[in-house]
Short mmCIF file of C-alpha atoms and ligand atoms in Angstrom, two decimals:
data_model
loop_
_atom_site.label_atom_id
_atom_site.label_comp_id
_atom_site.label_asym_id
_atom_site.label_seq_id
_atom_site.Cartn_x
_atom_site.Cartn_y
_atom_site.Cartn_z
CA UNK A 1 15.33 -3.45 21.18
CA UNK A 2 12.94 -0.48 21.11
CA UNK A 3 10.67 -0.13 18.09
CA UNK A 4 11.23 2.90 15.90
CA UNK A 5 7.57 3.84 16.32
CA UNK A 6 4.96 3.48 19.01
CA UNK A 7 1.41 4.07 17.83
CA UNK A 8 -1.00 4.89 20.62
CA UNK A 9 -4.43 3.68 19.46
CA UNK A 10 -5.26 0.57 17.48
CA UNK A 11 -8.37 1.76 15.65
CA UNK A 12 -8.44 2.04 11.88
CA UNK A 13 -6.30 5.19 11.93
CA UNK A 14 -3.52 3.76 14.11
CA UNK A 15 -3.61 0.41 12.31
CA UNK A 16 -3.49 1.93 8.79
CA UNK A 17 -0.45 3.94 9.84
CA UNK A 18 1.22 0.97 11.55
CA UNK A 19 0.67 -1.17 8.44
CA UNK A 20 2.13 1.55 6.21
CA UNK A 21 5.21 1.95 8.42
CA UNK A 22 5.81 -1.80 8.62
CA UNK A 23 5.60 -2.07 4.81
CA UNK A 24 8.38 0.48 4.66
CA UNK A 25 10.52 -1.59 7.04
CA UNK A 26 10.07 0.31 10.34
CA UNK A 27 9.57 -1.58 13.57
CA UNK A 28 6.24 -0.69 15.16
CA UNK A 29 4.43 -1.34 18.44
CA UNK A 30 0.72 -0.52 18.62
CA UNK A 31 -0.78 0.04 22.08
CA UNK A 32 -4.56 -0.20 22.17
CA UNK A 33 -7.27 0.01 24.82
CA UNK A 34 -9.82 -2.63 25.75
CA UNK A 35 -13.50 -3.29 25.17
CA UNK A 36 -14.65 -0.38 27.34
CA UNK A 37 -12.79 2.19 25.19
CA UNK A 38 -14.61 4.37 22.66
CA UNK A 39 -13.90 2.79 19.30
CA UNK A 40 -15.39 4.49 16.26
CA UNK A 41 -13.66 1.93 14.04
CA UNK A 42 -16.02 -0.77 15.29
CA UNK A 43 -19.27 1.16 14.95
CA UNK A 44 -19.02 3.08 11.70
CA UNK A 45 -20.86 2.97 8.38
CA UNK A 46 -18.07 1.65 6.13
CA UNK A 47 -18.27 4.24 3.36
CA UNK A 48 -15.21 5.03 1.25
CA UNK A 49 -16.67 8.32 0.23
CA UNK A 50 -15.74 11.47 -1.64
CA UNK A 51 -19.11 13.18 -2.28
CA UNK A 52 -19.97 16.08 0.00
CA UNK A 53 -16.49 16.10 1.53
CA UNK A 54 -14.73 19.46 1.69
CA UNK A 55 -17.36 21.42 -0.24
CA UNK A 56 -16.04 24.49 1.60
CA UNK A 57 -12.51 23.17 2.07
CA UNK A 58 -11.05 22.19 -1.31
CA UNK A 59 -7.80 20.88 0.23
CA UNK A 60 -9.84 18.35 2.20
CA UNK A 61 -11.74 17.32 -0.90
CA UNK A 62 -8.44 16.80 -2.74
CA UNK A 63 -6.92 14.83 0.17
CA UNK A 64 -10.02 12.64 0.35
CA UNK A 65 -10.00 11.99 -3.38
CA UNK A 66 -6.35 11.00 -3.24
CA UNK A 67 -7.22 8.30 -0.69
CA UNK A 68 -10.38 7.16 -2.48
CA UNK A 69 -8.37 6.70 -5.68
CA UNK A 70 -5.70 4.70 -3.84
CA UNK A 71 -8.19 2.44 -2.08
CA UNK A 72 -8.41 -0.34 -4.68
CA UNK A 73 -4.67 -1.03 -4.65
CA UNK A 74 -4.59 -0.66 -0.86
CA UNK A 75 -7.37 -3.25 -0.50
CA UNK A 76 -5.85 -5.65 -3.05
CA UNK A 77 -2.50 -5.61 -1.29
CA UNK A 78 -4.03 -6.06 2.14
CA UNK A 79 -6.18 -8.94 0.90
CA UNK A 80 -3.23 -10.66 -0.78
CA UNK A 81 -1.13 -10.40 2.36
CA UNK A 82 -3.80 -11.54 4.82
CA UNK A 83 -6.00 -13.79 2.69
CA UNK A 84 -9.02 -11.83 4.02
CA UNK A 85 -11.80 -10.42 1.82
CA UNK A 86 -12.67 -6.92 3.07
CA UNK A 87 -15.44 -6.50 0.47
CA UNK A 88 -14.49 -3.22 -1.12
CA UNK A 89 -16.91 -2.05 -3.81
CA UNK A 90 -16.21 1.19 -5.66
CA UNK A 91 -19.02 1.34 -8.20
CA UNK A 92 -20.27 4.78 -7.26
CA UNK A 93 -22.79 5.98 -4.68
CA UNK A 94 -25.94 8.05 -4.37
CA UNK A 95 -26.96 11.30 -2.78
CA UNK A 96 -30.74 11.02 -3.20
CA UNK A 97 -32.59 14.27 -3.78
CA UNK A 98 -36.10 15.29 -2.76
CA UNK A 99 -36.21 18.87 -4.02
CA UNK A 100 -35.00 20.52 -7.21
CA UNK A 101 -33.90 23.58 -5.26
CA UNK A 102 -31.62 21.55 -2.96
CA UNK A 103 -30.29 19.60 -5.90
CA UNK A 104 -29.41 22.81 -7.75
CA UNK A 105 -27.66 24.19 -4.68
CA UNK A 106 -25.55 21.03 -4.40
CA UNK A 107 -24.67 21.14 -8.10
CA UNK A 108 -23.51 24.72 -7.67
CA UNK A 109 -21.24 23.66 -4.80
CA UNK A 110 -19.66 20.93 -6.92
CA UNK A 111 -19.18 23.31 -9.83
CA UNK A 112 -17.48 25.79 -7.49
CA UNK A 113 -15.21 23.05 -6.16
CA UNK A 114 -14.32 22.11 -9.73
CA UNK A 115 -13.31 25.68 -10.47
CA UNK A 116 -11.22 26.07 -7.32
CA UNK A 117 -9.47 22.73 -7.68
CA UNK A 118 -8.97 23.21 -11.40
CA UNK A 119 -9.85 19.55 -11.95
CA UNK A 120 -12.83 17.58 -13.03
CA UNK A 121 -15.11 16.44 -10.23
CA UNK A 122 -16.52 12.93 -10.51
CA UNK A 123 -20.25 13.48 -10.21
CA UNK A 124 -23.30 13.08 -12.44
CA UNK A 125 -26.82 14.41 -12.10
CA UNK A 126 -29.45 11.73 -12.59
CA UNK A 127 -33.15 12.49 -12.98
CA UNK A 128 -35.81 10.26 -11.48
CA UNK A 129 -36.04 8.12 -14.61
CA UNK A 130 -32.35 7.31 -14.67
CA UNK A 131 -32.32 6.74 -10.89
CA UNK A 132 -35.25 4.31 -11.27
CA UNK A 133 -33.37 2.37 -13.94
CA UNK A 134 -30.55 1.76 -11.48
CA UNK A 135 -32.59 1.45 -8.28
CA UNK A 136 -36.18 0.40 -9.10
CA UNK A 137 -37.15 0.37 -5.40
CA UNK A 138 -36.86 4.11 -4.75
CA UNK A 139 -39.85 5.93 -3.28
CA UNK A 140 -42.20 8.32 -5.14
CA UNK A 141 -40.70 11.47 -3.58
CA UNK A 142 -37.14 10.90 -4.82
CA UNK A 143 -36.69 13.33 -7.71
CA UNK A 144 -33.27 12.07 -8.69
CA UNK A 145 -29.79 11.61 -7.39
CA UNK A 146 -26.37 13.11 -7.50
CA UNK A 147 -24.27 10.15 -8.45
CA UNK A 148 -20.74 10.13 -7.01
CA UNK A 149 -18.71 8.16 -9.51
CA UNK A 150 -15.85 7.36 -7.15
CA UNK A 151 -17.85 6.57 -4.02
CA UNK A 152 -18.00 3.11 -2.53
CA UNK A 153 -18.03 1.02 0.62
CA UNK A 154 -16.16 -1.70 2.47
CA UNK A 155 -16.77 -3.99 5.42
CA UNK A 156 -15.16 -1.88 8.17
CA UNK A 157 -14.88 -4.70 10.71
CA UNK A 158 -13.19 -6.99 8.22
CA UNK A 159 -10.90 -4.09 7.29
CA UNK A 160 -9.86 -3.60 10.92
CA UNK A 161 -9.32 -7.31 11.42
CA UNK A 162 -7.21 -7.53 8.25
CA UNK A 163 -5.10 -4.55 9.33
CA UNK A 164 -4.34 -6.08 12.73
CA UNK A 165 -3.50 -9.37 10.99
CA UNK A 166 -1.22 -7.56 8.53
CA UNK A 167 0.59 -5.76 11.36
CA UNK A 168 1.35 -9.09 13.02
CA UNK A 169 2.31 -10.79 9.73
CA UNK A 170 4.80 -8.01 9.00
CA UNK A 171 6.44 -8.44 12.42
CA UNK A 172 4.76 -5.56 14.26
CA UNK A 173 3.71 -5.84 17.88
CA UNK A 174 0.04 -5.26 18.70
CA UNK A 175 -0.65 -4.92 22.42
CA UNK A 176 -4.35 -4.77 23.23
CA UNK A 177 -6.26 -4.04 26.46
CA UNK A 178 -3.73 -1.55 27.79
CA UNK A 179 -4.47 1.98 28.88
CA UNK A 180 -1.77 4.51 28.12
CA UNK A 181 -1.65 7.00 30.97
CA UNK A 182 1.57 8.95 30.48
CA UNK A 183 3.58 10.15 27.51
CA UNK A 184 6.90 11.98 27.67
CA UNK A 185 10.14 12.56 25.80
CA UNK A 186 13.42 12.04 27.64
CA UNK A 187 16.65 14.07 27.41
CA UNK A 188 18.02 11.28 25.23
CA UNK A 189 15.18 12.02 22.75
CA UNK A 190 13.40 8.73 23.46
CA UNK A 191 9.65 8.65 23.92
CA UNK A 192 8.45 6.97 27.11
CA UNK A 193 4.97 5.57 27.22
CA UNK A 194 3.55 4.34 30.54
CA UNK A 195 0.47 2.16 30.73
CA UNK A 196 -1.83 1.82 33.75
CA UNK A 197 -0.10 -1.36 35.00
CA UNK A 198 3.09 0.70 35.31
CA UNK A 199 4.82 -0.99 32.40
CA UNK A 200 6.82 1.33 30.15
CA UNK A 201 7.46 1.25 26.42
CA UNK A 202 10.12 3.28 24.57
CA UNK A 203 10.51 4.36 20.95
CA UNK A 204 12.28 6.91 18.74
CA UNK A 205 9.04 8.33 17.35
CA UNK A 206 5.43 8.30 18.46
CA UNK A 207 2.10 8.63 16.71
CA UNK A 208 -0.91 9.58 18.79
CA UNK A 209 -3.94 8.07 17.05
CA UNK A 210 -6.09 7.39 20.09
CA UNK A 211 -9.34 8.80 18.69
CA UNK A 212 -11.23 10.56 21.48
CA UNK A 213 -8.47 9.43 23.89
CA UNK A 214 -6.13 11.89 22.16
CA UNK A 215 -7.94 14.80 23.83
CA UNK A 216 -6.60 13.68 27.23
CA UNK A 217 -3.22 12.36 26.13
CA UNK A 218 -2.33 15.04 23.57
CA UNK A 219 -1.48 17.93 25.95
CA UNK A 220 1.23 15.77 27.57
CA UNK A 221 3.17 16.09 24.30
CA UNK A 222 2.22 19.70 23.59
CA UNK A 223 -0.79 19.06 21.35
CA UNK A 224 -4.09 20.89 21.71
CA UNK A 225 -5.99 17.85 20.36
CA UNK A 226 -9.33 19.69 20.44
CA UNK A 227 -11.53 16.74 19.51
CA UNK A 228 -15.02 16.05 20.82
CA UNK A 229 -17.50 13.18 20.43
CA UNK A 230 -20.43 13.25 18.04
CA UNK A 231 -22.81 10.32 18.27
CA UNK A 232 -24.11 8.46 15.25
CA UNK A 233 -26.83 5.84 15.54
CA UNK A 234 -27.02 2.94 13.12
CA UNK A 235 -29.62 0.25 12.38
CA UNK A 236 -29.30 -3.00 10.51
CA UNK A 237 -32.11 -5.08 9.05
CA UNK A 238 -32.53 -8.79 8.54
CA UNK A 239 -30.64 -10.16 5.54
CA UNK A 240 -31.96 -9.64 2.02
CA UNK A 241 -30.83 -11.08 -1.30
CA UNK A 242 -28.97 -8.41 -3.30
CA UNK A 243 -31.52 -5.59 -3.64
CA UNK A 244 -29.56 -2.33 -3.52
CA UNK A 245 -27.06 -1.85 -6.29
CA UNK A 246 -25.01 0.85 -4.60
CA UNK A 247 -24.68 2.65 -1.25
CA UNK A 248 -25.84 6.13 -0.36
CA UNK A 249 -24.67 8.24 2.57
CA UNK A 250 -27.67 6.97 4.54
CA UNK A 251 -28.33 3.39 3.38
CA UNK A 252 -26.21 0.52 2.14
CA UNK A 253 -26.56 -3.20 1.77
CA UNK A 254 -23.64 -4.88 3.52
CA UNK A 255 -21.81 -7.85 2.06
CA UNK A 256 -23.67 -10.28 4.38
CA UNK A 257 -27.07 -9.04 3.10
CA UNK A 258 -28.40 -6.80 5.88
CA UNK A 259 -29.35 -3.23 5.07
CA UNK A 260 -27.49 -0.74 7.21
CA UNK A 261 -29.15 2.60 7.87
CA UNK A 262 -27.89 5.65 9.69
CA UNK A 263 -26.68 9.20 9.39
CA UNK A 264 -27.54 10.84 12.70
CA UNK A 265 -25.31 13.45 14.30
CA UNK A 266 -25.79 14.31 17.99
CA UNK A 267 -23.68 16.12 20.56
CA UNK A 268 -24.34 14.15 23.72
CA UNK A 269 -20.87 13.76 25.23
CA UNK A 270 -19.35 10.33 25.74
CA UNK A 271 -22.68 8.54 25.44
CA UNK A 272 -22.83 5.90 22.69
CA UNK A 273 -26.32 4.57 23.50
CA UNK A 274 -29.28 4.49 21.12
CA UNK A 275 -32.61 6.28 21.56
CA UNK A 276 -36.03 5.28 20.20
CA UNK A 277 -36.63 8.84 18.91
CA UNK A 278 -33.49 8.90 16.77
CA UNK A 279 -33.78 5.33 15.51
CA UNK A 280 -37.38 6.13 14.46
CA UNK A 281 -36.24 9.30 12.65
CA UNK A 282 -33.47 7.41 10.84
CA UNK A 283 -35.90 4.66 9.84
CA UNK A 284 -38.39 7.23 8.54
CA UNK A 285 -35.78 8.90 6.33
CA UNK A 286 -34.73 5.50 4.99
CA UNK A 287 -38.31 4.49 4.19
CA UNK A 288 -38.78 7.70 2.19
CA UNK A 289 -35.93 6.51 -0.04
CA UNK A 290 -36.78 2.80 -0.14
CA UNK A 291 -40.41 2.20 0.95
CA UNK A 292 -39.93 -1.59 1.09
CA UNK A 293 -37.89 -0.98 4.26
CA UNK A 294 -41.14 -0.26 6.16
CA UNK A 295 -41.61 -4.01 6.29
CA UNK A 296 -38.02 -4.84 7.23
CA UNK A 297 -37.20 -6.30 10.61
CA UNK A 298 -34.47 -4.41 12.40
CA UNK A 299 -32.16 -6.94 14.02
CA UNK A 300 -29.69 -4.65 15.73
CA UNK A 301 -29.03 -0.98 16.45
CA UNK A 302 -26.02 0.71 17.99
CA UNK A 303 -24.49 4.08 18.67
CA UNK A 304 -20.86 5.05 18.15
CA UNK A 305 -18.92 8.25 18.67
CA UNK A 306 -17.28 10.16 15.85
CA UNK A 307 -14.09 12.10 16.61
CA UNK A 308 -14.73 15.67 15.57
CA UNK A 309 -12.37 18.66 15.41
CA UNK A 310 -13.77 22.23 15.66
CA UNK A 311 -14.05 22.55 11.85
CA UNK A 312 -14.72 18.87 11.19
CA UNK A 313 -11.52 18.40 9.19
CA UNK A 314 -8.63 16.08 10.06
CA UNK A 315 -5.71 17.15 12.25
CA UNK A 316 -2.16 16.25 11.24
CA UNK A 317 0.34 17.88 13.57
CA UNK A 318 3.91 17.24 14.62
CA UNK A 319 4.52 18.40 18.19
CA UNK A 320 6.42 21.67 18.49
CA UNK A 321 7.63 20.85 22.00
CA UNK A 322 8.36 17.14 21.41
CA UNK A 323 9.45 16.77 17.76
CA UNK A 324 9.06 13.22 16.52
CA UNK A 325 5.58 12.97 18.09
CA UNK A 326 2.68 13.23 15.65
CA UNK A 327 -1.05 13.66 16.21
CA UNK A 328 -3.37 12.11 13.64
CA UNK A 329 -7.12 12.52 14.05
CA UNK A 330 -10.00 12.49 11.59
CA UNK A 331 -13.69 11.79 11.24
CA UNK A 332 -13.41 9.69 8.05
CA UNK A 333 -10.80 7.16 9.01
CA UNK A 334 -12.17 4.45 6.70
CA UNK A 335 -12.08 6.71 3.64
CA UNK A 336 -8.64 8.06 4.52
CA UNK A 337 -7.09 4.67 5.38
CA UNK A 338 -5.29 4.33 2.04
CA UNK A 339 -3.58 7.72 2.30
CA UNK A 340 -2.79 7.21 5.96
CA UNK A 341 -1.05 3.97 5.05
CA UNK A 342 0.72 5.18 1.90
CA UNK A 343 1.58 8.79 2.63
CA UNK A 344 1.82 9.46 6.36
CA UNK A 345 5.05 7.41 6.74
CA UNK A 346 6.65 9.88 4.27
CA UNK A 347 5.41 12.78 6.37
CA UNK A 348 6.79 11.29 9.60
CA UNK A 349 10.15 10.62 7.92
CA UNK A 350 10.19 13.94 6.01
CA UNK A 351 11.01 12.25 2.70
CA UNK A 352 10.59 14.10 -0.63
CA UNK A 353 7.27 12.24 -1.11
CA UNK A 354 5.82 13.77 2.03
CA UNK A 355 2.32 15.20 1.45
CA UNK A 356 1.82 18.85 2.27
CA UNK A 357 -0.37 18.76 5.38
CA UNK A 358 0.23 22.34 6.46
CA UNK A 359 -3.45 23.30 6.15
CA UNK A 360 -4.45 20.45 8.44
CA UNK A 361 -2.18 21.59 11.28
CA UNK A 362 -3.90 22.26 14.59
CA UNK A 363 -2.43 25.79 14.54
CA UNK A 364 -5.65 26.72 12.76
CA UNK A 365 -7.59 26.45 16.03
C1 FAD B 401 -21.64 6.17 13.33
C2 FAD B 401 -20.36 6.43 12.59
C3 FAD B 401 -20.33 6.30 11.22
C4 FAD B 401 -19.14 6.53 10.53
N1 FAD B 401 -19.12 6.30 9.19
C5 FAD B 401 -17.96 6.44 8.52
C6 FAD B 401 -17.90 6.13 7.14
O1 FAD B 401 -18.88 5.70 6.55
N2 FAD B 401 -16.72 6.31 6.50
C7 FAD B 401 -15.61 6.80 7.13
O2 FAD B 401 -14.59 7.00 6.48
N3 FAD B 401 -15.64 7.06 8.45
C8 FAD B 401 -16.77 6.90 9.15
N4 FAD B 401 -16.82 7.16 10.48
C9 FAD B 401 -15.62 7.65 11.12
C10 FAD B 401 -14.61 6.57 11.41
O3 FAD B 401 -15.23 5.48 12.05
C11 FAD B 401 -13.51 7.15 12.26
O4 FAD B 401 -12.92 8.24 11.59
C12 FAD B 401 -12.42 6.16 12.57
O5 FAD B 401 -12.94 4.94 13.03
C13 FAD B 401 -11.50 6.76 13.59
O6 FAD B 401 -10.53 5.82 13.88
P1 FAD B 401 -9.52 6.05 15.06
O7 FAD B 401 -8.56 4.94 14.99
O8 FAD B 401 -9.01 7.44 15.01
O9 FAD B 401 -10.41 6.03 16.37
P2 FAD B 401 -11.05 4.78 17.19
O10 FAD B 401 -11.61 3.76 16.30
O11 FAD B 401 -11.94 5.38 18.20
O12 FAD B 401 -9.80 4.16 17.86
C14 FAD B 401 -9.07 4.80 18.87
C15 FAD B 401 -8.36 3.70 19.63
O13 FAD B 401 -7.52 4.33 20.57
C16 FAD B 401 -7.54 3.56 21.73
N5 FAD B 401 -7.22 4.41 22.88
C17 FAD B 401 -7.83 5.55 23.27
N6 FAD B 401 -7.28 6.02 24.39
C18 FAD B 401 -6.30 5.14 24.71
C19 FAD B 401 -5.39 5.04 25.78
N7 FAD B 401 -5.34 5.96 26.75
N8 FAD B 401 -4.55 3.98 25.82
C20 FAD B 401 -4.56 3.04 24.85
N9 FAD B 401 -5.42 3.08 23.80
C21 FAD B 401 -6.27 4.10 23.75
C22 FAD B 401 -8.94 2.97 21.83
O14 FAD B 401 -8.88 1.75 22.53
C23 FAD B 401 -9.33 2.80 20.37
O15 FAD B 401 -9.18 1.47 19.92
C24 FAD B 401 -17.98 6.93 11.21
C25 FAD B 401 -18.02 7.05 12.60
C26 FAD B 401 -19.18 6.81 13.29
C27 FAD B 401 -19.17 6.92 14.77
#
């Protein structure tokens, strides 16, 4: 029998959606590429992060916060089902500041967001003294921090592994190392998906969550899918005993002990390699925050490609020409995993609990 849903793409976005659909009792097949595919879900920073998101797009800030606030329950349920520990910590996070002027500008942006959203915004302003109490290893130039109360981090590889495990435990089919080459909708309203071996899969509905692969596949179902790659380079040090209390957007101590560093953004096409110039720049910024890192041994570095829309915000779009096909694309798939799992199934099924995703439609481009 055909599954109700085919999900094209088995990264964190496709897997969060597949898991959410299976929990609601829908049959799902996930089709995912192989090791040579671009896979942001295996190279990212692992932040579950609200701060700085949607400062000029309040609806994105609100959507992000909704997911961040649902993350604890999402993680608990996933861990109970799979027996895996995905190491979620939501004890807040830092946005370290080096100049009073920049700090004031950021505070103004948060205050504006608060006004527009008509809600409180979970941030605190810490001076150097207070920052030192929490993180005694900060460098002399850090003047303070904007503390994001709801920020946190997770082990993104363990998250992905747990999601794939959950999909299988709930009876979903996960087909890896296949390349989807053709998508169409038949007269009988069935979606046909052809992979490079010639094999075909059919379903009633289809979710295109193929990351950068959506740019090629999307037009076959009437989507614009205007996403492009943006490279991020990341470093990780040798393991340390617990030394950093909380993550920042640039530096975090992972659950295994290494200190992960990285926040670069480069437009270099489909090129995920690392460069000595950028790794040096990243390391320099990190040392300004935590000088002890100047003595750390870097054990690994990698590059990975973000999936970026023209305005940087997610795209949630049902196809106008092939209804029942949905495009889901975003550049914060870890942060948004809880909402993708909990709420997107309602959107696909048009239930009364469907979130209003109108403003994220690709008609805006
Ligand atoms: C350096 C870096 C740091 C980041 N840090 C964070 C962070 O801290 N927090 C956060 O929330 N987000 C972060 N992100 C973003 C996050 O990683 C992505 O939003 C997320 O991984 C996107 O998931 P995805 O499933 O859409 O895409 P991907 O992980 O790229 O997965 C797409 C999948 O589709 C498959 N696919 C593509 N084409 C085809 C095809 N033709 N046939 C079959 N399968 C296909 C591929 O095999 C792949 O597995 C970061 C990203 C990068 C690069």
